[in-house]
Tab-separated table of N, CA and C in Angstrom:
chain	number	residue	atom	x	y	z
A	1	UNK	N	13.026	28.819	-14.872
A	1	UNK	CA	14.220	29.630	-14.997
A	1	UNK	C	14.735	29.561	-16.432
A	2	UNK	N	15.374	30.622	-16.848
A	2	UNK	CA	15.975	30.670	-18.176
A	2	UNK	C	17.463	30.401	-18.019
A	3	UNK	N	17.969	29.500	-18.821
A	3	UNK	CA	19.385	29.186	-18.820
A	3	UNK	C	19.943	29.627	-20.165
A	4	UNK	N	20.459	30.863	-20.256
A	4	UNK	CA	20.860	31.401	-21.554
A	4	UNK	C	21.927	30.594	-22.270
A	5	UNK	N	22.764	29.867	-21.517
A	5	UNK	CA	23.821	29.104	-22.174
A	5	UNK	C	23.255	27.942	-22.982
A	6	UNK	N	21.993	27.549	-22.742
A	6	UNK	CA	21.384	26.490	-23.553
A	6	UNK	C	21.269	26.911	-25.014
A	7	UNK	N	21.231	28.203	-25.262
A	7	UNK	CA	21.097	28.724	-26.617
A	7	UNK	C	22.443	28.871	-27.310
A	8	UNK	N	23.505	28.632	-26.600
A	8	UNK	CA	24.848	28.797	-27.143
A	8	UNK	C	25.225	27.610	-28.027
A	9	UNK	N	26.052	27.888	-29.035
A	9	UNK	CA	26.589	26.806	-29.864
A	9	UNK	C	27.476	25.879	-29.042
A	10	UNK	N	28.131	26.450	-28.032
A	10	UNK	CA	29.004	25.666	-27.166
A	10	UNK	C	28.598	25.938	-25.712
A	11	UNK	N	27.591	25.210	-25.190
A	11	UNK	CA	27.094	25.487	-23.841
A	11	UNK	C	28.162	25.422	-22.753
A	12	UNK	N	29.080	24.469	-22.853
A	12	UNK	CA	30.110	24.349	-21.817
A	12	UNK	C	30.967	25.616	-21.761
A	13	UNK	N	31.331	26.122	-22.923
A	13	UNK	CA	32.114	27.360	-22.980
A	13	UNK	C	31.303	28.528	-22.414
A	14	UNK	N	30.021	28.568	-22.725
A	14	UNK	CA	29.159	29.644	-22.231
A	14	UNK	C	29.030	29.596	-20.710
A	15	UNK	N	28.931	28.402	-20.144
A	15	UNK	CA	28.850	28.262	-18.692
A	15	UNK	C	30.135	28.769	-18.045
A	16	UNK	N	31.267	28.405	-18.595
A	16	UNK	CA	32.554	28.855	-18.053
A	16	UNK	C	32.663	30.374	-18.146
A	17	UNK	N	32.252	30.945	-19.269
A	17	UNK	CA	32.285	32.403	-19.430
A	17	UNK	C	31.380	33.067	-18.381
A	18	UNK	N	30.197	32.500	-18.165
A	18	UNK	CA	29.285	33.046	-17.165
A	18	UNK	C	29.890	32.946	-15.768
A	19	UNK	N	30.537	31.821	-15.468
A	19	UNK	CA	31.185	31.658	-14.162
A	19	UNK	C	32.245	32.728	-13.943
A	20	UNK	N	32.969	33.064	-14.998
A	20	UNK	CA	34.068	34.030	-14.872
A	20	UNK	C	33.580	35.479	-14.873
A	21	UNK	N	32.521	35.771	-15.638
A	21	UNK	CA	32.082	37.163	-15.770
A	21	UNK	C	30.904	37.515	-14.871
A	22	UNK	N	30.111	36.523	-14.458
A	22	UNK	CA	28.916	36.782	-13.646
A	22	UNK	C	29.189	37.566	-12.378
A	23	UNK	N	30.175	37.166	-11.554
A	23	UNK	CA	30.438	37.918	-10.328
A	23	UNK	C	30.818	39.378	-10.583
A	24	UNK	N	31.617	39.632	-11.607
A	24	UNK	CA	32.004	41.008	-11.925
A	24	UNK	C	30.818	41.839	-12.378
A	25	UNK	N	29.966	41.249	-13.204
A	25	UNK	CA	28.762	41.947	-13.662
A	25	UNK	C	27.852	42.229	-12.472
A	26	UNK	N	27.699	41.242	-11.581
A	26	UNK	CA	26.873	41.435	-10.388
A	26	UNK	C	27.420	42.572	-9.529
A	27	UNK	N	28.721	42.582	-9.294
A	27	UNK	CA	29.322	43.627	-8.459
A	27	UNK	C	29.137	45.008	-9.087
A	28	UNK	N	29.226	45.091	-10.416
A	28	UNK	CA	29.011	46.368	-11.097
A	28	UNK	C	27.557	46.815	-10.942
A	29	UNK	N	26.624	45.897	-11.108
A	29	UNK	CA	25.203	46.235	-10.932
A	29	UNK	C	24.922	46.627	-9.485
A	30	UNK	N	25.564	45.947	-8.551
A	30	UNK	CA	25.402	46.276	-7.138
A	30	UNK	C	25.905	47.695	-6.857
A	31	UNK	N	27.040	48.048	-7.447
A	31	UNK	CA	27.596	49.395	-7.271
A	31	UNK	C	26.641	50.453	-7.817
A	32	UNK	N	26.096	50.211	-9.008
A	32	UNK	CA	25.154	51.153	-9.619
A	32	UNK	C	23.857	51.245	-8.812
A	33	UNK	N	23.392	50.130	-8.308
A	33	UNK	CA	22.184	50.104	-7.483
A	33	UNK	C	22.381	50.973	-6.246
A	34	UNK	N	23.547	50.849	-5.630
A	34	UNK	CA	23.853	51.653	-4.456
A	34	UNK	C	23.964	53.129	-4.819
A	35	UNK	N	24.578	53.418	-5.949
A	35	UNK	CA	24.758	54.805	-6.390
A	35	UNK	C	23.415	55.490	-6.626
A	36	UNK	N	22.507	54.813	-7.306
A	36	UNK	CA	21.248	55.447	-7.698
A	36	UNK	C	20.131	55.313	-6.666
A	37	UNK	N	20.153	54.277	-5.859
A	37	UNK	CA	19.065	54.059	-4.907
A	37	UNK	C	19.523	54.089	-3.451
A	38	UNK	N	20.839	54.200	-3.240
A	38	UNK	CA	21.422	54.250	-1.901
A	38	UNK	C	21.008	53.048	-1.052
A	39	UNK	N	20.960	51.884	-1.685
A	39	UNK	CA	20.659	50.637	-0.995
A	39	UNK	C	21.795	49.655	-1.233
A	40	UNK	N	22.184	48.982	-0.179
A	40	UNK	CA	23.184	47.925	-0.317
A	40	UNK	C	22.470	46.623	-0.673
A	41	UNK	N	23.237	45.597	-0.943
A	41	UNK	CA	22.659	44.291	-1.247
A	41	UNK	C	21.748	43.828	-0.107
A	42	UNK	N	22.224	43.908	1.125
A	42	UNK	CA	21.430	43.437	2.260
A	42	UNK	C	20.241	44.337	2.563
A	43	UNK	N	20.310	45.617	2.163
A	43	UNK	CA	19.173	46.522	2.359
A	43	UNK	C	17.947	46.071	1.570
A	44	UNK	N	18.168	45.380	0.464
A	44	UNK	CA	17.062	44.911	-0.378
A	44	UNK	C	16.081	44.090	0.451
A	45	UNK	N	16.589	43.283	1.346
A	45	UNK	CA	15.749	42.350	2.097
A	45	UNK	C	15.001	43.022	3.242
A	46	UNK	N	15.330	44.284	3.517
A	46	UNK	CA	14.619	45.073	4.523
A	46	UNK	C	13.634	46.036	3.869
A	47	UNK	N	13.691	46.138	2.563
A	47	UNK	CA	12.857	47.099	1.842
A	47	UNK	C	11.397	46.650	1.838
A	48	UNK	N	10.454	47.589	1.980
A	48	UNK	CA	9.030	47.225	1.977
A	48	UNK	C	8.588	46.473	0.717
A	49	UNK	N	9.224	46.758	-0.400
A	49	UNK	CA	8.855	46.070	-1.641
A	49	UNK	C	9.157	44.580	-1.549
A	50	UNK	N	10.281	44.226	-0.953
A	50	UNK	CA	10.632	42.813	-0.803
A	50	UNK	C	9.621	42.120	0.110
A	51	UNK	N	9.313	42.755	1.228
A	51	UNK	CA	8.335	42.178	2.158
A	51	UNK	C	6.989	42.014	1.464
A	52	UNK	N	6.577	42.997	0.691
A	52	UNK	CA	5.300	42.918	-0.021
A	52	UNK	C	5.304	41.739	-0.992
A	53	UNK	N	6.407	41.566	-1.713
A	53	UNK	CA	6.511	40.443	-2.665
A	53	UNK	C	6.356	39.106	-1.940
A	54	UNK	N	7.014	38.965	-0.805
A	54	UNK	CA	6.917	37.709	-0.049
A	54	UNK	C	5.503	37.533	0.502
A	55	UNK	N	4.974	38.576	1.132
A	55	UNK	CA	3.653	38.482	1.767
A	55	UNK	C	2.531	38.229	0.767
A	56	UNK	N	2.738	38.618	-0.484
A	56	UNK	CA	1.713	38.428	-1.512
A	56	UNK	C	2.033	37.266	-2.450
A	57	UNK	N	2.964	36.417	-2.029
A	57	UNK	CA	3.282	35.158	-2.714
A	57	UNK	C	3.858	35.360	-4.115
A	58	UNK	N	4.548	36.472	-4.319
A	58	UNK	CA	5.188	36.744	-5.607
A	58	UNK	C	6.676	36.395	-5.601
A	59	UNK	N	7.223	36.095	-4.430
A	59	UNK	CA	8.634	35.708	-4.336
A	59	UNK	C	8.738	34.253	-4.755
A	60	UNK	N	9.375	34.020	-5.884
A	60	UNK	CA	9.471	32.670	-6.423
A	60	UNK	C	10.443	31.775	-5.686
A	61	UNK	N	11.448	32.377	-5.048
A	61	UNK	CA	12.454	31.581	-4.350
A	61	UNK	C	12.041	31.338	-2.902
A	62	UNK	N	12.451	30.203	-2.383
A	62	UNK	CA	12.169	29.878	-0.987
A	62	UNK	C	13.066	30.701	-0.069
A	63	UNK	N	12.664	30.804	1.179
A	63	UNK	CA	13.483	31.483	2.174
A	63	UNK	C	14.835	30.794	2.294
A	64	UNK	N	14.834	29.481	2.258
A	64	UNK	CA	16.083	28.719	2.357
A	64	UNK	C	17.018	29.046	1.197
A	65	UNK	N	16.470	29.187	-0.001
A	65	UNK	CA	17.281	29.515	-1.175
A	65	UNK	C	17.868	30.925	-1.043
A	66	UNK	N	17.045	31.878	-0.638
A	66	UNK	CA	17.524	33.257	-0.471
A	66	UNK	C	18.606	33.310	0.604
A	67	UNK	N	18.397	32.612	1.705
A	67	UNK	CA	19.412	32.598	2.766
A	67	UNK	C	20.706	31.952	2.282
A	68	UNK	N	20.610	30.916	1.468
A	68	UNK	CA	21.807	30.295	0.891
A	68	UNK	C	22.551	31.311	0.021
A	69	UNK	N	21.817	32.044	-0.809
A	69	UNK	CA	22.451	33.042	-1.675
A	69	UNK	C	23.108	34.149	-0.857
A	70	UNK	N	22.426	34.611	0.192
A	70	UNK	CA	22.969	35.682	1.033
A	70	UNK	C	24.202	35.202	1.802
A	71	UNK	N	24.080	34.061	2.446
A	71	UNK	CA	25.118	33.610	3.376
A	71	UNK	C	26.297	32.914	2.704
A	72	UNK	N	26.032	32.170	1.665
A	72	UNK	CA	27.082	31.341	1.067
A	72	UNK	C	27.600	31.879	-0.265
A	73	UNK	N	26.685	32.303	-1.140
A	73	UNK	CA	27.098	32.698	-2.492
A	73	UNK	C	27.571	34.146	-2.534
A	74	UNK	N	26.797	35.063	-1.968
A	74	UNK	CA	27.148	36.485	-2.041
A	74	UNK	C	28.569	36.779	-1.547
A	75	UNK	N	28.999	36.247	-0.401
A	75	UNK	CA	30.364	36.541	0.055
A	75	UNK	C	31.455	36.056	-0.906
A	76	UNK	N	31.151	35.077	-1.732
A	76	UNK	CA	32.153	34.548	-2.665
A	76	UNK	C	32.057	35.198	-4.038
A	77	UNK	N	31.177	36.177	-4.158
A	77	UNK	CA	30.960	36.830	-5.454
A	77	UNK	C	32.089	37.838	-5.700
A	78	UNK	N	33.195	37.317	-6.165
A	78	UNK	CA	34.396	38.109	-6.420
A	78	UNK	C	34.741	37.956	-7.897
A	79	UNK	N	34.884	39.076	-8.617
A	79	UNK	CA	35.170	38.986	-10.051
A	79	UNK	C	36.364	38.081	-10.357
A	80	UNK	N	36.199	37.261	-11.381
A	80	UNK	CA	37.207	36.334	-11.901
A	80	UNK	C	37.612	35.247	-10.905
A	81	UNK	N	36.781	35.024	-9.904
A	81	UNK	CA	37.063	33.964	-8.934
A	81	UNK	C	35.917	32.962	-8.969
A	82	UNK	N	36.247	31.684	-9.015
A	82	UNK	CA	35.226	30.641	-9.019
A	82	UNK	C	34.602	30.491	-7.637
A	83	UNK	N	33.355	30.040	-7.639
A	83	UNK	CA	32.691	29.728	-6.388
A	83	UNK	C	33.442	28.569	-5.728
A	84	UNK	N	33.623	28.606	-4.421
A	84	UNK	CA	34.287	27.484	-3.752
A	84	UNK	C	33.564	26.169	-4.045
A	85	UNK	N	34.327	25.144	-4.314
A	85	UNK	CA	33.744	23.863	-4.727
A	85	UNK	C	32.835	23.251	-3.662
A	86	UNK	N	33.037	23.581	-2.392
A	86	UNK	CA	32.175	22.997	-1.354
A	86	UNK	C	30.738	23.522	-1.423
A	87	UNK	N	30.521	24.641	-2.122
A	87	UNK	CA	29.159	25.165	-2.262
A	87	UNK	C	28.353	24.413	-3.316
A	88	UNK	N	29.025	23.788	-4.245
A	88	UNK	CA	28.330	23.121	-5.347
A	88	UNK	C	27.423	21.997	-4.848
A	89	UNK	N	27.889	21.093	-3.976
A	89	UNK	CA	26.966	20.063	-3.473
A	89	UNK	C	25.809	20.649	-2.658
A	90	UNK	N	26.072	21.738	-1.936
A	90	UNK	CA	25.008	22.375	-1.155
A	90	UNK	C	23.924	22.913	-2.083
A	91	UNK	N	24.368	23.573	-3.146
A	91	UNK	CA	23.419	24.123	-4.121
A	91	UNK	C	22.684	22.999	-4.837
A	92	UNK	N	23.400	21.965	-5.189
A	92	UNK	CA	22.816	20.813	-5.868
A	92	UNK	C	21.749	20.151	-4.995
A	93	UNK	N	22.003	20.089	-3.702
A	93	UNK	CA	21.049	19.486	-2.764
A	93	UNK	C	19.728	20.260	-2.742
A	94	UNK	N	19.810	21.591	-2.776
A	94	UNK	CA	18.585	22.399	-2.823
A	94	UNK	C	17.751	22.045	-4.054
A	95	UNK	N	18.428	21.847	-5.169
A	95	UNK	CA	17.740	21.498	-6.413
A	95	UNK	C	17.146	20.090	-6.338
A	96	UNK	N	17.973	19.127	-5.971
A	96	UNK	CA	17.531	17.723	-5.956
A	96	UNK	C	16.393	17.484	-4.972
A	97	UNK	N	16.423	18.183	-3.853
A	97	UNK	CA	15.396	17.999	-2.825
A	97	UNK	C	14.209	18.943	-3.011
A	98	UNK	N	14.194	19.668	-4.131
A	98	UNK	CA	13.095	20.577	-4.477
A	98	UNK	C	12.816	21.593	-3.359
A	99	UNK	N	13.901	22.252	-2.910
A	99	UNK	CA	13.764	23.253	-1.858
A	99	UNK	C	14.100	24.655	-2.359
A	100	UNK	N	14.181	24.835	-3.673
A	100	UNK	CA	14.519	26.140	-4.244
A	100	UNK	C	13.315	27.083	-4.286
A	101	UNK	N	12.173	26.549	-4.639
A	101	UNK	CA	10.994	27.365	-4.933
A	101	UNK	C	10.145	27.619	-3.686
A	102	UNK	N	9.524	28.773	-3.654
A	102	UNK	CA	8.584	29.129	-2.600
A	102	UNK	C	7.341	28.254	-2.758
A	103	UNK	N	6.990	27.461	-1.749
A	103	UNK	CA	5.850	26.558	-1.896
A	103	UNK	C	4.505	27.273	-1.962
A	104	UNK	N	4.492	28.572	-1.669
A	104	UNK	CA	3.228	29.305	-1.628
A	104	UNK	C	2.958	30.168	-2.860
A	105	UNK	N	3.787	30.065	-3.887
A	105	UNK	CA	3.557	30.918	-5.063
A	105	UNK	C	2.235	30.608	-5.751
A	106	UNK	N	1.706	29.402	-5.572
A	106	UNK	CA	0.409	29.068	-6.168
A	106	UNK	C	-0.714	29.940	-5.612
A	107	UNK	N	-0.543	30.437	-4.397
A	107	UNK	CA	-1.594	31.267	-3.794
A	107	UNK	C	-1.841	32.522	-4.620
A	108	UNK	N	-0.780	33.085	-5.186
A	108	UNK	CA	-0.953	34.286	-6.008
A	108	UNK	C	-1.763	33.970	-7.263
A	109	UNK	N	-1.380	32.943	-8.001
A	109	UNK	CA	-2.070	32.642	-9.255
A	109	UNK	C	-3.502	32.197	-8.989
A	110	UNK	N	-3.735	31.490	-7.890
A	110	UNK	CA	-5.104	31.083	-7.565
A	110	UNK	C	-5.975	32.302	-7.271
A	111	UNK	N	-5.410	33.273	-6.579
A	111	UNK	CA	-6.136	34.516	-6.303
A	111	UNK	C	-6.431	35.254	-7.605
A	112	UNK	N	-5.461	35.256	-8.509
A	112	UNK	CA	-5.646	35.918	-9.796
A	112	UNK	C	-6.707	35.202	-10.639
A	113	UNK	N	-6.665	33.877	-10.660
A	113	UNK	CA	-7.655	33.097	-11.413
A	113	UNK	C	-9.053	33.373	-10.872
A	114	UNK	N	-9.186	33.427	-9.560
A	114	UNK	CA	-10.487	33.712	-8.948
A	114	UNK	C	-10.996	35.087	-9.392
A	115	UNK	N	-10.133	36.089	-9.347
A	115	UNK	CA	-10.515	37.432	-9.790
A	115	UNK	C	-10.910	37.421	-11.267
A	116	UNK	N	-10.110	36.761	-12.089
A	116	UNK	CA	-10.355	36.705	-13.537
A	116	UNK	C	-11.709	36.059	-13.824
A	117	UNK	N	-11.968	34.931	-13.161
A	117	UNK	CA	-13.231	34.222	-13.374
A	117	UNK	C	-14.426	35.020	-12.857
A	118	UNK	N	-14.255	35.731	-11.739
A	118	UNK	CA	-15.341	36.574	-11.226
A	118	UNK	C	-15.631	37.731	-12.177
A	119	UNK	N	-14.597	38.209	-12.849
A	119	UNK	CA	-14.753	39.337	-13.768
A	119	UNK	C	-15.285	38.908	-15.129
A	120	UNK	N	-14.768	37.803	-15.667
A	120	UNK	CA	-15.083	37.411	-17.046
A	120	UNK	C	-15.929	36.145	-17.171
A	121	UNK	N	-16.241	35.514	-16.058
A	121	UNK	CA	-17.080	34.322	-16.092
A	121	UNK	C	-16.351	33.095	-15.585
A	122	UNK	N	-17.101	32.251	-14.898
A	122	UNK	CA	-16.542	31.035	-14.298
A	122	UNK	C	-15.843	30.170	-15.341
A	123	UNK	N	-14.598	29.770	-15.049
A	123	UNK	CA	-13.837	28.898	-15.938
A	123	UNK	C	-13.184	29.610	-17.107
A	124	UNK	N	-13.352	30.926	-17.189
A	124	UNK	CA	-12.818	31.673	-18.335
A	124	UNK	C	-11.291	31.650	-18.374
A	125	UNK	N	-10.649	31.773	-17.215
A	125	UNK	CA	-9.187	31.762	-17.192
A	125	UNK	C	-8.663	30.456	-17.774
A	126	UNK	N	-9.181	29.337	-17.285
A	126	UNK	CA	-8.713	28.019	-17.744
A	126	UNK	C	-8.993	27.822	-19.228
A	127	UNK	N	-10.137	28.322	-19.710
A	127	UNK	CA	-10.459	28.140	-21.130
A	127	UNK	C	-9.539	28.960	-22.027
A	128	UNK	N	-9.056	30.057	-21.511
A	128	UNK	CA	-8.202	30.938	-22.316
A	128	UNK	C	-6.719	30.603	-22.170
A	129	UNK	N	-6.292	30.282	-20.960
A	129	UNK	CA	-4.861	30.114	-20.682
A	129	UNK	C	-4.470	28.705	-20.249
A	130	UNK	N	-5.438	27.864	-19.949
A	130	UNK	CA	-5.126	26.543	-19.420
A	130	UNK	C	-4.941	26.603	-17.916
A	131	UNK	N	-4.793	25.450	-17.339
A	131	UNK	CA	-4.601	25.360	-15.882
A	131	UNK	C	-3.100	25.396	-15.605
A	132	UNK	N	-2.635	26.344	-14.790
A	132	UNK	CA	-1.197	26.397	-14.499
A	132	UNK	C	-0.745	25.189	-13.682
A	133	UNK	N	0.496	24.795	-13.923
A	133	UNK	CA	1.071	23.695	-13.145
A	133	UNK	C	1.257	24.137	-11.703
A	134	UNK	N	1.050	23.214	-10.798
A	134	UNK	CA	1.267	23.508	-9.383
A	134	UNK	C	2.767	23.519	-9.091
A	135	UNK	N	3.160	24.395	-8.202
A	135	UNK	CA	4.553	24.456	-7.772
A	135	UNK	C	4.882	23.205	-6.968
A	136	UNK	N	5.965	22.568	-7.344
A	136	UNK	CA	6.434	21.402	-6.599
A	136	UNK	C	7.606	21.855	-5.742
A	137	UNK	N	7.383	21.915	-4.443
A	137	UNK	CA	8.434	22.386	-3.550
A	137	UNK	C	8.327	21.688	-2.205
A	138	UNK	N	9.466	21.286	-1.701
A	138	UNK	CA	9.549	20.714	-0.356
A	138	UNK	C	10.058	21.745	0.651
A	139	UNK	N	10.210	22.987	0.197
A	139	UNK	CA	10.691	24.046	1.086
A	139	UNK	C	9.589	24.433	2.068
A	140	UNK	N	10.003	24.996	3.175
A	140	UNK	CA	9.042	25.527	4.145
A	140	UNK	C	8.550	26.879	3.645
A	141	UNK	N	7.331	27.276	4.012
A	141	UNK	CA	6.857	28.616	3.658
A	141	UNK	C	7.730	29.688	4.318
A	142	UNK	N	7.712	30.884	3.745
A	142	UNK	CA	8.460	31.999	4.317
A	142	UNK	C	7.982	32.261	5.739
A	143	UNK	N	8.925	32.583	6.626
A	143	UNK	CA	8.631	32.871	8.026
A	143	UNK	C	9.464	34.086	8.430
A	144	UNK	N	8.801	35.238	8.544
A	144	UNK	CA	9.520	36.464	8.889
A	144	UNK	C	10.170	36.366	10.266
A	145	UNK	N	9.643	35.521	11.134
A	145	UNK	CA	10.212	35.356	12.471
A	145	UNK	C	11.594	34.718	12.461
A	146	UNK	N	11.894	33.947	11.430
A	146	UNK	CA	13.206	33.292	11.359
A	146	UNK	C	14.114	33.897	10.291
A	147	UNK	N	13.599	34.823	9.489
A	147	UNK	CA	14.410	35.439	8.430
A	147	UNK	C	15.215	36.583	9.031
A	148	UNK	N	16.494	36.348	9.267
A	148	UNK	CA	17.313	37.315	10.003
A	148	UNK	C	17.776	38.507	9.171
A	149	UNK	N	17.431	38.553	7.893
A	149	UNK	CA	17.871	39.663	7.037
A	149	UNK	C	16.762	40.670	6.781
A	150	UNK	N	15.571	40.411	7.311
A	150	UNK	CA	14.439	41.328	7.151
A	150	UNK	C	14.489	42.424	8.186
A	151	UNK	N	13.363	43.068	8.393
A	151	UNK	CA	13.273	44.205	9.322
A	151	UNK	C	13.896	43.855	10.599
């Protein structure tokens, strides 16, 4: 993940500014998304593109992380309002317990490496790009049967 405030001369000030402006920017983008594509925030998770991303191991976030964002963070996304403090330990727990990332994202890169090596020669991907780090995640794999925001 990219943390843009790390590049700031005053990271603490940048984090506070992001906390104050992020929800308003998100709501504006959500409004424009609805205007141009006629999709609401929750419609995204029913869209075939989202399902394709998950089914093909391109969704970097775990189901648990997405559900946390939908159920806990999204409702509190109100311009100029801080996230309720009780959400901070919940979010922190996802990070500390390594449950943020989709544990199956390695399947995509492994499939790509196999294709690359079949096309350009065995071991060519690793010789050109190195061996990618394995995803470290304690999250469960995506399960459409339990994801209540999908189809």
